[in-house]
Amino acid sequence: MAKEYKKVSVFVDTNILQSFVSYRKTDYVFLANLGIPKAYYDLVAFIEDNHLENYVEICISEVVFKELRQHMINMFDNFCKNFAKDMEFYSKIAGDIFECNYTIKMKREDYPLYVDKLIRDFIEAPKNRCVYIPISSKAEMMDKLLDKVLRSIKPFVTNNIGGKPYKDAGFKDSIIAESIYDHCLNSGRKCLLVSDDGDFGDKFAPILNEANQFVKASSIEQAILFLRDYYDTSMEIRLAREFTHNTYWQEYLVKDIGQEYDKSVTNVNVESVEQLTDGRYKVTVSIVMNETVYKFTVDFDANANEIVDYQYKIQDD
């Protein structure tokens, strides 16, 4: 019964990963933290709530972290300079009726190291489910990028700056795109890029399905919709996936009948999932051990996420 789903890598671009705050028609980034939006953790929750941990990974390119880092450093530098100038100006025009005491608690030369630690902690924290994708150093990748620059293939569009044409505006985007292609082709995974930038390559399709290898969503909300449709997150399908691929339930059943869960277990097949009452399901699963088929009928409580009871029989040849 369980459908064979292809695994998906969700790549998150800088314009999705980093939050911006608008003030007086200017966009600011957060300085004390990375400014990861709530939508990112909605994606993490969707993966975990639907037991897709073995199917969906969240990937963030090294280029994205470098860009996010530079945004924060530039903003910190500007903040320090502008804040001091603003205070000086206000004191000048207000005179003795204005007093402001402030302290910037970090030296400008120390701030890059502070940001580096924020990024490192984010990557290493299991709750973020972040897979770090380093920049490819393959010569073939650089050859592809050079070819795109010379032929003005998107995202390497030609822009006139000071009367002189430039073709390198899309260098960052193209590195990310080539890293995505490389990662997904080598791993056999589908790729779902989340970015509101329209200049990525034409390999990306508008929706996730069996035919498309590279798919683009303009927001995390749209990416979640793609994943929900692709994986079919109904409870019946979720339980079929769980008993087929989650070794915890397989091991539970095998060991509970006095068998060893080892290489002798050669096949697991979920034959059916049937709803009995609200939150209760009957899961019929066959497990082959030592070339013998054991057929289990499991009473499963989805609300408590536990096996309530089960029966089994050894199937005749």
CSV table of C-alpha atoms in Angstrom, one decimal:
chain,number,residue,atom,x,y,z
A,1,MET,CA,0.0,0.0,0.0
A,2,ALA,CA,2.8,2.5,0.9
A,3,LYS,CA,3.7,4.6,-2.0
A,4,GLU,CA,7.4,5.0,-2.8
A,5,TYR,CA,8.0,8.7,-2.3
A,6,LYS,CA,11.1,10.5,-3.6
A,7,LYS,CA,13.0,12.4,-0.9
A,8,VAL,CA,13.0,16.2,-1.1
A,9,SER,CA,15.7,18.8,-0.3
A,10,VAL,CA,14.2,22.2,0.5
A,11,PHE,CA,16.7,25.0,-0.2
A,12,VAL,CA,16.0,28.3,1.6
A,13,ASP,CA,17.3,31.5,0.0
A,14,THR,CA,18.6,34.5,1.9
A,15,ASN,CA,15.4,36.6,1.2
A,16,ILE,CA,13.4,33.9,2.9
A,17,LEU,CA,15.8,33.0,5.8
A,18,GLN,CA,16.5,36.5,7.0
A,19,SER,CA,13.9,38.9,8.4
A,20,PHE,CA,13.8,42.5,7.6
A,21,VAL,CA,12.2,45.3,9.6
A,22,SER,CA,11.1,48.5,7.8
A,23,TYR,CA,11.4,51.9,9.5
A,24,ARG,CA,11.1,55.2,7.8
A,25,LYS,CA,11.1,53.6,4.4
A,26,THR,CA,14.4,51.7,5.1
A,27,ASP,CA,14.8,48.0,5.6
A,28,TYR,CA,16.9,46.9,8.6
A,29,VAL,CA,18.1,43.4,9.6
A,30,PHE,CA,18.3,42.1,13.2
A,31,LEU,CA,21.7,42.6,14.9
A,32,ALA,CA,21.4,40.6,18.1
A,33,ASN,CA,20.2,37.4,16.4
A,34,LEU,CA,19.9,36.0,12.9
A,35,GLY,CA,16.3,37.1,12.5
A,36,ILE,CA,15.1,33.7,11.4
A,37,PRO,CA,11.3,34.1,10.7
A,38,LYS,CA,8.6,32.1,12.3
A,39,ALA,CA,7.7,30.6,8.9
A,40,TYR,CA,11.0,28.7,9.0
A,41,TYR,CA,9.9,26.9,12.2
A,42,ASP,CA,6.5,26.3,10.7
A,43,LEU,CA,8.3,24.3,8.0
A,44,VAL,CA,10.3,22.4,10.7
A,45,ALA,CA,7.0,21.7,12.6
A,46,PHE,CA,5.3,20.5,9.4
A,47,ILE,CA,8.1,18.0,8.8
A,48,GLU,CA,8.0,16.7,12.3
A,49,ASP,CA,4.2,16.7,12.7
A,50,ASN,CA,3.8,14.6,9.6
A,51,HIS,CA,6.8,12.3,10.3
A,52,LEU,CA,8.6,13.3,7.2
A,53,GLU,CA,12.1,13.5,8.9
A,54,ASN,CA,13.3,10.6,6.7
A,55,TYR,CA,12.0,12.3,3.5
A,56,VAL,CA,12.5,16.0,3.7
A,57,GLU,CA,15.6,17.9,4.6
A,58,ILE,CA,16.1,21.7,4.9
A,59,CYS,CA,19.2,22.8,3.1
A,60,ILE,CA,21.0,26.2,3.4
A,61,SER,CA,23.9,27.1,1.1
A,62,GLU,CA,27.1,28.5,2.4
A,63,VAL,CA,26.5,31.4,0.0
A,64,VAL,CA,23.2,32.2,1.8
A,65,PHE,CA,25.0,32.3,5.2
A,66,LYS,CA,27.8,34.5,3.8
A,67,GLU,CA,25.2,36.9,2.4
A,68,LEU,CA,23.2,37.0,5.6
A,69,ARG,CA,26.4,37.6,7.6
A,70,GLN,CA,27.4,40.5,5.4
A,71,HIS,CA,24.0,42.1,5.7
A,72,MET,CA,24.4,42.0,9.5
A,73,ILE,CA,27.9,43.4,9.5
A,74,ASN,CA,27.1,46.2,7.2
A,75,MET,CA,24.0,47.1,9.2
A,76,PHE,CA,26.0,47.1,12.5
A,77,ASP,CA,28.6,49.4,11.0
A,78,ASN,CA,25.9,51.8,9.7
A,79,PHE,CA,24.1,51.6,13.0
A,80,CYS,CA,27.1,52.6,15.0
A,81,LYS,CA,28.0,55.5,12.7
A,82,ASN,CA,24.5,56.8,12.2
A,83,PHE,CA,23.4,56.5,15.9
A,84,ALA,CA,26.4,58.5,17.0
A,85,LYS,CA,25.6,61.2,14.4
A,86,ASP,CA,21.9,61.3,15.3
A,87,MET,CA,22.7,61.7,19.0
A,88,GLU,CA,25.1,64.5,18.2
A,89,PHE,CA,22.6,66.2,16.0
A,90,TYR,CA,19.8,66.0,18.6
A,91,SER,CA,22.1,67.4,21.3
A,92,LYS,CA,23.1,70.3,19.1
A,93,ILE,CA,19.6,71.4,18.3
A,94,ALA,CA,18.0,70.7,21.7
A,95,GLY,CA,20.9,71.9,23.9
A,96,ASP,CA,20.5,71.5,27.6
A,97,ILE,CA,16.9,70.3,27.4
A,98,PHE,CA,18.1,67.0,25.8
A,99,GLU,CA,20.2,64.3,27.3
A,100,CYS,CA,20.7,60.7,26.1
A,101,ASN,CA,23.0,58.2,27.6
A,102,TYR,CA,23.6,55.1,25.5
A,103,THR,CA,26.1,52.3,25.2
A,104,ILE,CA,26.9,50.1,22.3
A,105,LYS,CA,28.1,47.0,24.1
A,106,MET,CA,30.2,45.5,21.4
A,107,LYS,CA,33.2,46.8,19.5
A,108,ARG,CA,32.8,46.9,15.7
A,109,GLU,CA,35.9,44.7,15.3
A,110,ASP,CA,34.3,42.0,17.5
A,111,TYR,CA,30.9,41.9,15.8
A,112,PRO,CA,31.9,39.6,12.9
A,113,LEU,CA,33.0,36.9,15.3
A,114,TYR,CA,29.7,37.3,17.2
A,115,VAL,CA,27.7,36.7,13.9
A,116,ASP,CA,29.9,33.7,13.1
A,117,LYS,CA,28.9,32.1,16.4
A,118,LEU,CA,25.3,32.8,15.8
A,119,ILE,CA,25.5,31.1,12.4
A,120,ARG,CA,27.5,28.2,13.8
A,121,ASP,CA,25.0,27.7,16.7
A,122,PHE,CA,22.1,27.7,14.3
A,123,ILE,CA,23.7,25.1,12.0
A,124,GLU,CA,24.6,22.8,14.9
A,125,ALA,CA,21.2,23.0,16.8
A,126,PRO,CA,19.2,19.9,16.0
A,127,LYS,CA,15.9,21.8,16.5
A,128,ASN,CA,16.7,23.8,13.3
A,129,ARG,CA,17.0,20.7,11.1
A,130,CYS,CA,19.5,22.7,9.0
A,131,VAL,CA,21.7,20.8,6.5
A,132,TYR,CA,24.7,23.0,5.6
A,133,ILE,CA,25.6,22.9,1.9
A,134,PRO,CA,29.2,24.1,1.2
A,135,ILE,CA,30.1,25.9,-2.0
A,136,SER,CA,31.1,23.4,-4.7
A,137,SER,CA,34.8,23.7,-5.6
A,138,LYS,CA,34.4,21.6,-8.7
A,139,ALA,CA,36.0,23.0,-11.8
A,140,GLU,CA,33.0,22.0,-13.8
A,141,MET,CA,30.8,24.3,-11.8
A,142,MET,CA,33.0,27.3,-12.5
A,143,ASP,CA,33.0,26.4,-16.2
A,144,LYS,CA,29.2,26.4,-16.1
A,145,LEU,CA,29.1,29.8,-14.4
A,146,LEU,CA,31.6,31.4,-16.8
A,147,ASP,CA,29.6,30.1,-19.8
A,148,LYS,CA,26.4,31.7,-18.3
A,149,VAL,CA,28.2,35.0,-17.7
A,150,LEU,CA,29.5,35.2,-21.3
A,151,ARG,CA,26.2,34.3,-22.8
A,152,SER,CA,24.1,36.5,-20.4
A,153,ILE,CA,22.0,33.5,-19.4
A,154,LYS,CA,19.8,34.2,-16.4
A,155,PRO,CA,20.5,35.1,-13.7
A,156,PHE,CA,23.5,36.8,-15.4
A,157,VAL,CA,21.6,39.6,-17.0
A,158,THR,CA,23.5,42.5,-18.4
A,159,ASN,CA,23.1,45.8,-16.5
A,160,ASN,CA,24.5,49.2,-17.5
A,161,ILE,CA,26.3,50.9,-14.6
A,162,GLY,CA,27.9,54.2,-15.4
A,163,GLY,CA,27.4,53.5,-19.1
A,164,LYS,CA,29.4,50.3,-18.9
A,165,PRO,CA,27.7,46.9,-19.3
A,166,TYR,CA,28.1,44.4,-16.4
A,167,LYS,CA,27.1,40.7,-16.5
A,168,ASP,CA,27.9,39.5,-13.0
A,169,ALA,CA,24.8,40.7,-11.2
A,170,GLY,CA,23.6,37.1,-10.8
A,171,PHE,CA,26.8,35.5,-9.6
A,172,LYS,CA,25.5,34.7,-6.1
A,173,ASP,CA,22.2,33.3,-7.4
A,174,SER,CA,24.0,31.2,-10.0
A,175,ILE,CA,26.3,29.7,-7.4
A,176,ILE,CA,23.3,28.7,-5.3
A,177,ALA,CA,21.5,27.3,-8.3
A,178,GLU,CA,24.5,25.2,-9.4
A,179,SER,CA,25.0,23.9,-5.8
A,180,ILE,CA,21.4,22.9,-5.8
A,181,TYR,CA,21.6,21.0,-9.1
A,182,ASP,CA,24.8,19.3,-7.9
A,183,HIS,CA,23.4,18.3,-4.5
A,184,CYS,CA,20.1,16.9,-5.8
A,185,LEU,CA,21.5,15.2,-8.9
A,186,ASN,CA,24.2,13.4,-6.9
A,187,SER,CA,21.8,12.4,-4.1
A,188,GLY,CA,18.8,11.5,-6.3
A,189,ARG,CA,16.6,13.9,-4.3
A,190,LYS,CA,14.0,16.3,-5.7
A,191,CYS,CA,14.8,20.0,-5.0
A,192,LEU,CA,12.4,22.6,-3.7
A,193,LEU,CA,13.9,26.0,-3.8
A,194,VAL,CA,12.2,28.7,-1.6
A,195,SER,CA,13.0,32.2,-2.9
A,196,ASP,CA,11.1,35.3,-4.0
A,197,ASP,CA,13.8,36.0,-6.5
A,198,GLY,CA,12.6,35.4,-10.0
A,199,ASP,CA,16.0,35.1,-11.8
A,200,PHE,CA,16.8,31.5,-11.1
A,201,GLY,CA,17.3,29.1,-14.0
A,202,ASP,CA,14.6,27.6,-16.1
A,203,LYS,CA,15.2,24.1,-14.7
A,204,PHE,CA,12.8,25.1,-11.9
A,205,ALA,CA,9.1,24.2,-12.4
A,206,PRO,CA,6.1,25.9,-10.7
A,207,ILE,CA,4.8,22.9,-8.8
A,208,LEU,CA,6.2,19.7,-7.1
A,209,ASN,CA,5.2,16.5,-8.8
A,210,GLU,CA,6.6,13.2,-10.1
A,211,ALA,CA,7.8,14.8,-13.4
A,212,ASN,CA,9.8,17.7,-11.9
A,213,GLN,CA,13.2,17.4,-10.4
A,214,PHE,CA,13.7,21.1,-9.6
A,215,VAL,CA,10.8,23.1,-8.2
A,216,LYS,CA,10.5,26.7,-7.0
A,217,ALA,CA,8.2,28.2,-4.4
A,218,SER,CA,8.0,31.9,-3.6
A,219,SER,CA,7.4,31.5,0.1
A,220,ILE,CA,7.7,28.9,2.9
A,221,GLU,CA,3.9,28.7,3.1
A,222,GLN,CA,3.8,27.7,-0.6
A,223,ALA,CA,6.5,25.2,-0.1
A,224,ILE,CA,4.5,23.6,2.7
A,225,LEU,CA,1.5,23.3,0.4
A,226,PHE,CA,3.7,21.7,-2.2
A,227,LEU,CA,5.0,19.1,0.3
A,228,ARG,CA,1.5,18.5,1.7
A,229,ASP,CA,0.1,17.7,-1.8
A,230,TYR,CA,3.1,15.6,-2.8
A,231,TYR,CA,3.3,13.4,0.3
A,232,ASP,CA,-0.4,13.3,1.0
A,233,THR,CA,-0.5,14.0,4.7
A,234,SER,CA,-3.7,12.3,5.5
A,235,MET,CA,-3.5,10.1,8.6
A,236,GLU,CA,-3.9,6.9,6.7
A,237,ILE,CA,-1.0,7.7,4.4
A,238,ARG,CA,1.1,8.9,7.3
A,239,LEU,CA,0.6,5.6,9.2
A,240,ALA,CA,1.4,3.6,6.1
A,241,ARG,CA,4.7,5.6,5.8
A,242,GLU,CA,5.4,5.2,9.5
A,243,PHE,CA,5.0,1.4,9.6
A,244,THR,CA,6.9,1.0,6.3
A,245,HIS,CA,9.9,3.2,7.1
A,246,ASN,CA,10.1,3.8,10.8
A,247,THR,CA,12.1,1.0,12.3
A,248,TYR,CA,10.8,1.8,15.8
A,249,TRP,CA,7.4,0.2,15.1
A,250,GLN,CA,8.8,-2.7,13.2
A,251,GLU,CA,11.3,-3.4,16.0
A,252,TYR,CA,8.5,-3.1,18.6
A,253,LEU,CA,6.4,-5.8,16.9
A,254,VAL,CA,9.2,-8.1,16.1
A,255,LYS,CA,10.8,-8.1,19.6
A,256,ASP,CA,7.4,-8.3,21.3
A,257,ILE,CA,6.8,-11.7,19.7
A,258,GLY,CA,10.2,-12.9,20.9
A,259,GLN,CA,12.1,-12.5,17.6
A,260,GLU,CA,15.3,-10.6,16.9
A,261,TYR,CA,15.2,-7.5,14.8
A,262,ASP,CA,18.2,-7.9,12.6
A,263,LYS,CA,19.2,-8.8,9.1
A,264,SER,CA,16.7,-11.6,9.1
A,265,VAL,CA,14.0,-9.0,8.6
A,266,THR,CA,14.0,-8.7,4.8
A,267,ASN,CA,10.7,-7.1,3.9
A,268,VAL,CA,7.9,-4.9,5.4
A,269,ASN,CA,4.7,-4.3,3.6
A,270,VAL,CA,1.7,-2.2,4.9
A,271,GLU,CA,-1.3,-3.9,3.3
A,272,SER,CA,-4.0,-1.5,4.6
A,273,VAL,CA,-4.8,1.3,7.0
A,274,GLU,CA,-8.4,1.6,8.1
A,275,GLN,CA,-10.0,4.2,10.5
A,276,LEU,CA,-12.0,2.5,13.3
A,277,THR,CA,-13.1,5.5,15.4
A,278,ASP,CA,-11.8,9.1,15.8
A,279,GLY,CA,-8.1,8.7,16.3
A,280,ARG,CA,-8.1,4.9,16.2
A,281,TYR,CA,-6.8,3.0,13.2
A,282,LYS,CA,-6.3,-0.7,12.2
A,283,VAL,CA,-3.0,-1.2,10.4
A,284,THR,CA,-2.4,-4.4,8.6
A,285,VAL,CA,1.3,-5.0,8.0
A,286,SER,CA,3.3,-8.1,6.9
A,287,ILE,CA,6.9,-8.6,8.1
A,288,VAL,CA,9.1,-11.2,6.5
A,289,MET,CA,11.6,-12.8,8.9
A,290,ASN,CA,13.8,-15.7,8.1
A,291,GLU,CA,11.7,-16.2,4.9
A,292,THR,CA,8.6,-16.5,7.0
A,293,VAL,CA,5.7,-14.0,6.7
A,294,TYR,CA,4.2,-12.7,9.9
A,295,LYS,CA,1.0,-10.8,9.4
A,296,PHE,CA,0.1,-8.2,12.1
A,297,THR,CA,-3.2,-6.5,12.7
A,298,VAL,CA,-2.4,-3.5,14.8
A,299,ASP,CA,-4.8,-1.3,16.8
A,300,PHE,CA,-3.1,2.1,16.7
A,301,ASP,CA,-4.0,5.3,18.7
A,302,ALA,CA,-3.0,8.2,16.5
A,303,ASN,CA,-3.7,10.8,19.2
A,304,ALA,CA,-1.4,9.1,21.7
A,305,ASN,CA,0.9,7.8,19.0
A,306,GLU,CA,1.1,4.3,20.4
A,307,ILE,CA,0.1,0.7,19.7
A,308,VAL,CA,-2.9,-0.2,21.8
A,309,ASP,CA,-3.0,-3.8,20.9
A,310,TYR,CA,-2.1,-6.2,18.1
A,311,GLN,CA,-2.6,-9.7,16.9
A,312,TYR,CA,-0.5,-11.7,14.5
A,313,LYS,CA,-0.4,-15.0,12.6
A,314,ILE,CA,2.2,-16.8,10.6
A,315,GLN,CA,1.0,-16.9,7.0
A,316,ASP,CA,1.1,-20.2,5.3
A,317,ASP,CA,3.2,-20.6,2.1
